[in-house]
PDB file of C-alpha atoms in Angstrom:
ATOM      1  CA  UNK A 226     109.212  55.168 110.515  1.00 62.00           C
ATOM      2  CA  UNK A 227     105.523  56.538 109.127  1.00 60.00           C
ATOM      3  CA  UNK A 228     104.090  59.915 108.095  1.00 72.00           C
ATOM      4  CA  UNK A 229     103.464  62.228 110.355  1.00 62.00           C
ATOM      5  CA  UNK A 230     103.759  65.470 111.889  1.00 69.00           C
ATOM      6  CA  UNK A 231     103.808  67.702 115.123  1.00 64.00           C
ATOM      7  CA  UNK A 232     106.154  66.650 118.282  1.00 61.00           C
ATOM      8  CA  UNK A 233     105.782  65.393 121.999  1.00 60.00           C
ATOM      9  CA  UNK A 234     105.497  61.550 121.053  1.00 64.00           C
ATOM     10  CA  UNK A 235     106.578  59.794 123.667  1.00 59.00           C
ATOM     11  CA  UNK A 236     109.526  56.423 122.600  1.00 65.00           C
ATOM     12  CA  UNK A 237     108.730  53.272 124.003  1.00 65.00           C
ATOM     13  CA  UNK A 238     112.206  50.765 122.694  1.00 66.00           C
ATOM     14  CA  UNK A 239     111.166  47.033 122.152  1.00 68.00           C
ATOM     15  CA  UNK A 240     113.751  44.814 122.394  1.00 68.00           C
ATOM     16  CA  UNK A 241     112.590  40.643 122.383  1.00 64.00           C
ATOM     17  CA  UNK A 242     110.308  39.902 125.303  1.00 65.00           C
ATOM     18  CA  UNK A 243     111.608  43.776 127.552  1.00 63.00           C
ATOM     19  CA  UNK A 244     110.710  47.096 127.002  1.00 57.00           C
ATOM     20  CA  UNK A 245     111.323  50.447 127.730  1.00 59.00           C
ATOM     21  CA  UNK A 246     109.323  52.888 128.806  1.00 60.00           C
ATOM     22  CA  UNK A 247     111.173  55.523 129.617  1.00 58.00           C
ATOM     23  CA  UNK A 248     108.564  59.240 129.874  1.00 58.00           C
ATOM     24  CA  UNK A 249     111.074  61.242 129.622  1.00 69.00           C
ATOM     25  CA  UNK A 250     112.389  60.369 125.819  1.00 73.00           C
ATOM     26  CA  UNK A 251     109.766  62.342 123.416  1.00 74.00           C
ATOM     27  CA  UNK A 252     109.918  62.449 119.420  1.00 71.00           C
ATOM     28  CA  UNK A 253     109.646  64.824 117.310  1.00 73.00           C
ATOM     29  CA  UNK A 254     109.537  65.500 113.690  1.00 78.00           C
ATOM     30  CA  UNK A 255     111.401  68.132 112.239  1.00 88.00           C
ATOM     31  CA  UNK A 256     109.949  71.333 111.964  1.00 92.00           C
ATOM     32  CA  UNK A 257     108.264  72.549 108.592  1.00 95.00           C
ATOM     33  CA  UNK A 258     111.274  74.643 106.210  1.00 96.00           C
ATOM     34  CA  UNK A 259     110.005  77.405 103.348  1.00 97.00           C
ATOM     35  CA  UNK A 260     112.186  77.435 100.575  1.00 96.00           C
ATOM     36  CA  UNK A 261     109.644  78.974  97.777  1.00 96.00           C
ATOM     37  CA  UNK A 262     106.362  81.335  98.128  1.00 97.00           C
ATOM     38  CA  UNK A 263     105.107  82.308  95.299  1.00 97.00           C
ATOM     39  CA  UNK A 264     103.430  86.234  94.919  1.00 96.00           C
ATOM     40  CA  UNK A 265      99.770  87.399  94.459  1.00 97.00           C
ATOM     41  CA  UNK A 266      98.430  91.010  94.022  1.00 96.00           C
ATOM     42  CA  UNK A 267      97.012  92.846  96.634  1.00 96.00           C
ATOM     43  CA  UNK A 268      93.856  91.268  95.292  1.00 95.00           C
ATOM     44  CA  UNK A 269      94.370  88.448  97.270  1.00 96.00           C
ATOM     45  CA  UNK A 270      94.721  84.976  95.975  1.00 97.00           C
ATOM     46  CA  UNK A 271      96.178  81.223  95.340  1.00 97.00           C
ATOM     47  CA  UNK A 272      99.958  82.072  97.790  1.00 98.00           C
ATOM     48  CA  UNK A 273     101.625  78.829  96.918  1.00 98.00           C
ATOM     49  CA  UNK A 274     104.149  77.580  99.360  1.00 98.00           C
ATOM     50  CA  UNK A 275     108.001  74.051  98.451  1.00 97.00           C
ATOM     51  CA  UNK A 276     109.737  73.340 101.187  1.00 97.00           C
ATOM     52  CA  UNK A 277     110.148  69.624 103.319  1.00 95.00           C
ATOM     53  CA  UNK A 278     108.459  68.459 106.447  1.00 94.00           C
ATOM     54  CA  UNK A 279     105.016  71.054 105.588  1.00 96.00           C
ATOM     55  CA  UNK A 280     102.375  67.829 106.765  1.00 93.00           C
ATOM     56  CA  UNK A 281      99.832  66.303 105.303  1.00 93.00           C
ATOM     57  CA  UNK A 282      96.486  67.135 107.153  1.00 94.00           C
ATOM     58  CA  UNK A 283      95.106  70.114 105.661  1.00 96.00           C
ATOM     59  CA  UNK A 284      93.658  70.446 109.449  1.00 95.00           C
ATOM     60  CA  UNK A 285      96.703  71.128 110.654  1.00 95.00           C
ATOM     61  CA  UNK A 286      98.708  74.043 109.111  1.00 97.00           C
ATOM     62  CA  UNK A 287      98.177  77.328 110.028  1.00 97.00           C
ATOM     63  CA  UNK A 288      99.817  80.471 107.825  1.00 98.00           C
ATOM     64  CA  UNK A 289      99.676  83.938 108.358  1.00 98.00           C
ATOM     65  CA  UNK A 290     100.990  86.585 106.507  1.00 97.00           C
ATOM     66  CA  UNK A 291     101.760  89.771 106.989  1.00 95.00           C
ATOM     67  CA  UNK A 292      98.981  89.574 109.946  1.00 95.00           C
ATOM     68  CA  UNK A 293      96.443  87.701 107.152  1.00 97.00           C
ATOM     69  CA  UNK A 294      95.140  84.860 107.991  1.00 98.00           C
ATOM     70  CA  UNK A 295      95.733  82.441 104.730  1.00 98.00           C
ATOM     71  CA  UNK A 296      93.195  79.889 104.737  1.00 97.00           C
ATOM     72  CA  UNK A 297      91.254  76.800 102.984  1.00 97.00           C
ATOM     73  CA  UNK A 298      95.416  74.792 102.825  1.00 98.00           C
ATOM     74  CA  UNK A 299      95.463  72.268 100.218  1.00 98.00           C
ATOM     75  CA  UNK A 300      97.688  69.772  99.116  1.00 97.00           C
ATOM     76  CA  UNK A 301      99.511  69.319  95.931  1.00 96.00           C
ATOM     77  CA  UNK A 302     102.007  67.378  97.102  1.00 96.00           C
ATOM     78  CA  UNK A 303     102.180  65.841 100.767  1.00 94.00           C
ATOM     79  CA  UNK A 304     104.787  67.404 102.850  1.00 94.00           C
ATOM     80  CA  UNK A 305     106.935  69.078 100.514  1.00 97.00           C
ATOM     81  CA  UNK A 306     104.059  71.159  98.680  1.00 97.00           C
ATOM     82  CA  UNK A 307     101.637  73.645  99.434  1.00 98.00           C
ATOM     83  CA  UNK A 308      98.578  76.661  98.372  1.00 98.00           C
ATOM     84  CA  UNK A 309      96.719  78.354 100.945  1.00 98.00           C
ATOM     85  CA  UNK A 310      93.876  81.230 100.172  1.00 98.00           C
ATOM     86  CA  UNK A 311      95.232  85.095 100.865  1.00 98.00           C
ATOM     87  CA  UNK A 312      92.513  86.517 101.722  1.00 97.00           C
ATOM     88  CA  UNK A 313      92.294  91.023 100.152  1.00 94.00           C
ATOM     89  CA  UNK A 314      93.747  93.385 102.565  1.00 92.00           C
ATOM     90  CA  UNK A 315      97.311  93.418 102.908  1.00 93.00           C
ATOM     91  CA  UNK A 316     100.021  95.344 100.713  1.00 94.00           C
ATOM     92  CA  UNK A 317     103.972  95.572 100.438  1.00 95.00           C
ATOM     93  CA  UNK A 318     107.185  94.385 100.404  1.00 94.00           C
ATOM     94  CA  UNK A 319     109.181  91.363 102.553  1.00 96.00           C
ATOM     95  CA  UNK A 320     105.468  90.555 105.044  1.00 96.00           C
ATOM     96  CA  UNK A 321     106.540  88.474 108.043  1.00 97.00           C
ATOM     97  CA  UNK A 322     105.314  84.739 107.665  1.00 97.00           C
ATOM     98  CA  UNK A 323     103.868  83.004 109.931  1.00 97.00           C
ATOM     99  CA  UNK A 324     104.311  78.365 108.779  1.00 97.00           C
ATOM    100  CA  UNK A 325     103.246  76.518 111.159  1.00 96.00           C
ATOM    101  CA  UNK A 326     102.231  72.130 111.744  1.00 95.00           C
ATOM    102  CA  UNK A 327     100.549  70.193 114.154  1.00 91.00           C
ATOM    103  CA  UNK A 328     102.563  73.171 116.749  1.00 91.00           C
ATOM    104  CA  UNK A 329     106.312  73.470 114.838  1.00 94.00           C
ATOM    105  CA  UNK A 330     107.145  76.563 113.308  1.00 94.00           C
ATOM    106  CA  UNK A 331     108.472  78.839 110.875  1.00 96.00           C
ATOM    107  CA  UNK A 332     108.679  82.368 110.981  1.00 96.00           C
ATOM    108  CA  UNK A 333     110.637  84.304 108.543  1.00 95.00           C
ATOM    109  CA  UNK A 334     110.457  88.127 106.941  1.00 93.00           C
ATOM    110  CA  UNK A 335     112.441  87.767 103.327  1.00 91.00           C
ATOM    111  CA  UNK A 336     110.353  85.258 101.483  1.00 93.00           C
ATOM    112  CA  UNK A 337     106.660  86.763 100.422  1.00 97.00           C
ATOM    113  CA  UNK A 338     105.689  90.190  98.807  1.00 96.00           C
ATOM    114  CA  UNK A 339     102.790  91.315  97.065  1.00 97.00           C
ATOM    115  CA  UNK A 340     103.311  91.265  93.236  1.00 96.00           C
ATOM    116  CA  UNK A 341     104.650  94.893  92.015  1.00 96.00           C
ATOM    117  CA  UNK A 342     101.728  98.040  91.442  1.00 97.00           C
ATOM    118  CA  UNK A 343     100.745  97.203  87.861  1.00 96.00           C
ATOM    119  CA  UNK A 344      99.369 101.032  86.180  1.00 97.00           C
ATOM    120  CA  UNK A 345      97.607 100.500  82.869  1.00 97.00           C
ATOM    121  CA  UNK A 346      96.061 103.991  81.949  1.00 96.00           C
ATOM    122  CA  UNK A 347      96.196 106.863  83.522  1.00 98.00           C
ATOM    123  CA  UNK A 348      93.685 109.836  82.756  1.00 98.00           C
ATOM    124  CA  UNK A 349      93.924 113.479  81.324  1.00 97.00           C
ATOM    125  CA  UNK A 350      93.586 116.680  82.757  1.00 96.00           C
ATOM    126  CA  UNK A 351      93.250 119.670  83.093  1.00 94.00           C
ATOM    127  CA  UNK A 352      97.077 121.777  82.158  1.00 93.00           C
ATOM    128  CA  UNK A 353      95.646 123.726  85.609  1.00 92.00           C
ATOM    129  CA  UNK A 354      95.667 120.238  87.408  1.00 94.00           C
ATOM    130  CA  UNK A 355      92.688 118.285  88.791  1.00 96.00           C
ATOM    131  CA  UNK A 356      91.439 115.628  89.584  1.00 97.00           C
ATOM    132  CA  UNK A 357      93.343 112.252  87.652  1.00 98.00           C
ATOM    133  CA  UNK A 358      92.559 108.305  87.610  1.00 98.00           C
ATOM    134  CA  UNK A 359      95.331 105.096  87.724  1.00 98.00           C
ATOM    135  CA  UNK A 360      93.804 102.820  86.453  1.00 98.00           C
ATOM    136  CA  UNK A 361      95.728  99.232  86.622  1.00 97.00           C
ATOM    137  CA  UNK A 362      96.194  96.376  90.123  1.00 96.00           C
ATOM    138  CA  UNK A 363      97.894  95.408  93.127  1.00 96.00           C
ATOM    139  CA  UNK A 364      97.192  99.327  93.508  1.00 97.00           C
ATOM    140  CA  UNK A 365      96.331  98.138  97.524  1.00 94.00           C
ATOM    141  CA  UNK A 366      93.684  99.106  99.851  1.00 94.00           C
ATOM    142  CA  UNK A 367      95.338 102.012 102.204  1.00 94.00           C
ATOM    143  CA  UNK A 368      95.983 105.467 100.858  1.00 95.00           C
ATOM    144  CA  UNK A 369      97.754 106.263 103.784  1.00 95.00           C
ATOM    145  CA  UNK A 370     100.539 103.884 101.165  1.00 95.00           C
ATOM    146  CA  UNK A 371     100.500 105.479  97.924  1.00 97.00           C
ATOM    147  CA  UNK A 372     102.699 107.652  97.027  1.00 97.00           C
ATOM    148  CA  UNK A 373     102.355 109.261  93.570  1.00 98.00           C
ATOM    149  CA  UNK A 374     104.244 112.197  92.116  1.00 97.00           C
ATOM    150  CA  UNK A 375     104.186 113.813  88.548  1.00 96.00           C
ATOM    151  CA  UNK A 376     107.406 115.118  86.826  1.00 93.00           C
ATOM    152  CA  UNK A 377     108.392 116.040  90.811  1.00 92.00           C
ATOM    153  CA  UNK A 378     105.829 117.090  91.705  1.00 95.00           C
ATOM    154  CA  UNK A 379     102.735 115.229  94.663  1.00 97.00           C
ATOM    155  CA  UNK A 380      99.913 114.674  93.367  1.00 97.00           C
ATOM    156  CA  UNK A 381      97.509 115.319  96.123  1.00 97.00           C
ATOM    157  CA  UNK A 382      94.655 113.464  98.627  1.00 98.00           C
ATOM    158  CA  UNK A 383      94.826 109.839  97.138  1.00 98.00           C
ATOM    159  CA  UNK A 384      91.729 108.144  96.867  1.00 98.00           C
ATOM    160  CA  UNK A 385      91.621 104.492  96.623  1.00 97.00           C
ATOM    161  CA  UNK A 386      88.394 103.859  94.861  1.00 97.00           C
ATOM    162  CA  UNK A 387      88.443 100.575  93.659  1.00 97.00           C
ATOM    163  CA  UNK A 388      91.081  98.562  96.122  1.00 96.00           C
ATOM    164  CA  UNK A 389      93.162  97.380  94.592  1.00 96.00           C
ATOM    165  CA  UNK A 390      92.387  98.441  91.494  1.00 97.00           C
ATOM    166  CA  UNK A 391      91.606 102.310  90.778  1.00 98.00           C
ATOM    167  CA  UNK A 392      92.937 105.027  92.757  1.00 98.00           C
ATOM    168  CA  UNK A 393      92.733 108.792  92.165  1.00 98.00           C
ATOM    169  CA  UNK A 394      94.876 112.240  92.895  1.00 98.00           C
ATOM    170  CA  UNK A 395      94.794 115.214  92.099  1.00 98.00           C
ATOM    171  CA  UNK A 396      97.341 116.547  90.070  1.00 97.00           C
ATOM    172  CA  UNK A 397      99.636 119.399  89.702  1.00 95.00           C
ATOM    173  CA  UNK A 398      99.284 122.387  87.019  1.00 92.00           C
ATOM    174  CA  UNK A 399     101.905 120.881  83.967  1.00 92.00           C
ATOM    175  CA  UNK A 400     101.167 120.629  80.204  1.00 90.00           C
ATOM    176  CA  UNK A 401     102.029 118.398  77.670  1.00 91.00           C
ATOM    177  CA  UNK A 402     101.783 114.406  76.585  1.00 93.00           C
ATOM    178  CA  UNK A 403     104.178 111.417  78.156  1.00 95.00           C
ATOM    179  CA  UNK A 404     104.846 113.576  81.766  1.00 96.00           C
ATOM    180  CA  UNK A 405     105.903 110.870  83.889  1.00 96.00           C
ATOM    181  CA  UNK A 406     103.945 108.958  87.190  1.00 97.00           C
ATOM    182  CA  UNK A 407     105.824 107.910  89.210  1.00 97.00           C
ATOM    183  CA  UNK A 408     103.038 105.010  91.824  1.00 97.00           C
ATOM    184  CA  UNK A 409     104.321 103.299  94.953  1.00 97.00           C
ATOM    185  CA  UNK A 410     102.290 101.532  97.133  1.00 97.00           C
ATOM    186  CA  UNK A 411     104.026 100.422 100.505  1.00 95.00           C
ATOM    187  CA  UNK A 412     107.404 100.975  99.160  1.00 95.00           C
ATOM    188  CA  UNK A 413     106.521  98.503  95.538  1.00 96.00           C
ATOM    189  CA  UNK A 414     106.795 100.214  92.714  1.00 96.00           C
ATOM    190  CA  UNK A 415     105.657  99.531  88.401  1.00 96.00           C
ATOM    191  CA  UNK A 416     108.097  97.882  86.320  1.00 92.00           C
ATOM    192  CA  UNK A 417     106.559  99.698  83.901  1.00 91.00           C
ATOM    193  CA  UNK A 418     106.288 103.444  84.959  1.00 89.00           C
ATOM    194  CA  UNK A 419     102.860 104.875  83.483  1.00 95.00           C
ATOM    195  CA  UNK A 420     102.815 108.633  81.408  1.00 96.00           C
ATOM    196  CA  UNK A 421      99.771 111.227  81.923  1.00 96.00           C
ATOM    197  CA  UNK A 422      98.803 114.228  79.601  1.00 96.00           C
ATOM    198  CA  UNK A 423      97.578 116.429  79.849  1.00 95.00           C
ATOM    199  CA  UNK A 424      94.489 117.765  77.527  1.00 95.00           C
ATOM    200  CA  UNK A 425      95.072 119.599  74.729  1.00 94.00           C
ATOM    201  CA  UNK A 426      94.973 123.731  74.242  1.00 93.00           C
ATOM    202  CA  UNK A 427      91.811 125.141  72.989  1.00 94.00           C
ATOM    203  CA  UNK A 428      91.426 128.598  71.665  1.00 93.00           C
ATOM    204  CA  UNK A 429      87.756 130.343  72.492  1.00 92.00           C
ATOM    205  CA  UNK A 430      88.272 133.577  71.238  1.00 93.00           C
ATOM    206  CA  UNK A 431      91.468 135.849  69.894  1.00 89.00           C
ATOM    207  CA  UNK A 432      90.729 139.391  70.207  1.00 86.00           C
ATOM    208  CA  UNK A 433      90.984 141.887  67.026  1.00 81.00           C
ATOM    209  CA  UNK A 434      94.048 144.276  66.926  1.00 82.00           C
ATOM    210  CA  UNK A 435      95.157 147.199  64.679  1.00 83.00           C
ATOM    211  CA  UNK A 436      96.994 145.795  61.063  1.00 79.00           C
ATOM    212  CA  UNK A 437     100.024 147.542  62.249  1.00 79.00           C
ATOM    213  CA  UNK A 438      99.568 144.722  65.432  1.00 81.00           C
ATOM    214  CA  UNK A 439      99.480 144.874  69.201  1.00 86.00           C
ATOM    215  CA  UNK A 440      98.441 143.569  72.105  1.00 88.00           C
ATOM    216  CA  UNK A 441      96.633 139.962  71.372  1.00 90.00           C
ATOM    217  CA  UNK A 442      94.218 138.586  73.977  1.00 93.00           C
ATOM    218  CA  UNK A 443      93.739 134.449  73.668  1.00 93.00           C
ATOM    219  CA  UNK A 444      90.916 133.280  76.369  1.00 95.00           C
ATOM    220  CA  UNK A 445      90.166 129.563  75.777  1.00 94.00           C
ATOM    221  CA  UNK A 446      91.087 126.689  78.719  1.00 94.00           C
ATOM    222  CA  UNK A 447      94.054 124.296  78.474  1.00 92.00           C
ATOM    223  CA  UNK A 448      96.642 127.452  77.917  1.00 90.00           C
ATOM    224  CA  UNK A 449      99.354 126.174  80.434  1.00 85.00           C
ATOM    225  CA  UNK A 450     100.786 128.539  82.779  1.00 80.00           C
ATOM    226  CA  UNK A 451     104.572 128.606  81.544  1.00 76.00           C
ATOM    227  CA  UNK A 452     105.117 131.378  79.249  1.00 66.00           C
ATOM    228  CA  UNK A 453     109.062 129.588  78.312  1.00 62.00           C
ATOM    229  CA  UNK A 454     109.125 129.770  74.409  1.00 50.00           C
ATOM    230  CA  UNK A 455     109.562 125.801  75.075  1.00 64.00           C
ATOM    231  CA  UNK A 456     106.064 126.402  75.868  1.00 79.00           C
ATOM    232  CA  UNK A 457     103.951 128.432  74.774  1.00 85.00           C
ATOM    233  CA  UNK A 458     104.182 128.644  70.645  1.00 86.00           C
ATOM    234  CA  UNK A 459     101.715 131.063  69.446  1.00 88.00           C
ATOM    235  CA  UNK A 460     101.080 132.300  65.852  1.00 87.00           C
ATOM    236  CA  UNK A 461      98.588 134.764  64.268  1.00 84.00           C
ATOM    237  CA  UNK A 462      99.104 134.407  60.463  1.00 81.00           C
ATOM    238  CA  UNK A 463     101.639 132.630  60.288  1.00 85.00           C
ATOM    239  CA  UNK A 464     103.964 135.338  62.220  1.00 85.00           C
ATOM    240  CA  UNK A 465     105.433 134.938  65.940  1.00 87.00           C
ATOM    241  CA  UNK A 466     103.359 136.237  68.399  1.00 87.00           C
ATOM    242  CA  UNK A 467     106.328 137.699  70.889  1.00 86.00           C
ATOM    243  CA  UNK A 468     106.549 138.613  74.596  1.00 86.00           C
ATOM    244  CA  UNK A 469     103.584 135.940  75.664  1.00 87.00           C
ATOM    245  CA  UNK A 470     101.883 136.549  79.433  1.00 87.00           C
ATOM    246  CA  UNK A 471     100.740 134.085  80.590  1.00 89.00           C
ATOM    247  CA  UNK A 472      96.689 137.046  82.287  1.00 90.00           C
ATOM    248  CA  UNK A 473      94.792 133.866  83.762  1.00 91.00           C
ATOM    249  CA  UNK A 474      96.423 129.941  84.164  1.00 89.00           C
ATOM    250  CA  UNK A 475      95.175 127.810  81.593  1.00 89.00           C
ATOM    251  CA  UNK A 476      92.594 130.189  80.759  1.00 93.00           C
ATOM    252  CA  UNK A 477      94.028 133.532  79.232  1.00 92.00           C
ATOM    253  CA  UNK A 478      96.842 134.459  77.613  1.00 87.00           C
TER     254      UNK A 478
END
């Protein structure tokens, strides 16, 4: 049997000088079967397929992943291994795969997922909260599918600054270093959770008090808004300052 692909080939059988001309007898090659598919970041890239009956003529192969056409089919090994180029624009896991060879189709919804997102850097922000930038890869291109959570609170107004690589959001007020950040892109999360650090406090002015003590008013930046002794500590000349009160969040205590 010669190599080939497709279906509905007429069969003729020759026995000595006799020929079977039954036009109702049709031959079909086996449909494609996919055993493994590589992942790519949401930026897109080369997707590799391994299986059987994958054909040998690139122009007869049509592949859609999550509704996106994977083009420029190139065979590594005829019938068993090939690759195609998936464009940017997709995200998520367990996307629908439609693989067609000369009219014969293989479909699956659990073989292909994009690479999980990675976060390389999270910018700092004020203790009053504010805009933060997250740099990484596989961050997608649709802000509607991206969730960011900082210390259990939503980082609001997620915006895609550079598709797949940079996003921003409005962080809640807080304080401290190595605050855990949760990022979810279309149901996928980084294997290693990133962290955010708030800017350290800066004292601009401390108003004088009598020698016998009294209320000290401190103005500055990033002074926090939580009066818990575990969060804000003030010492004056080596003496602990008690009854800390936040007058203006992050700016005056």
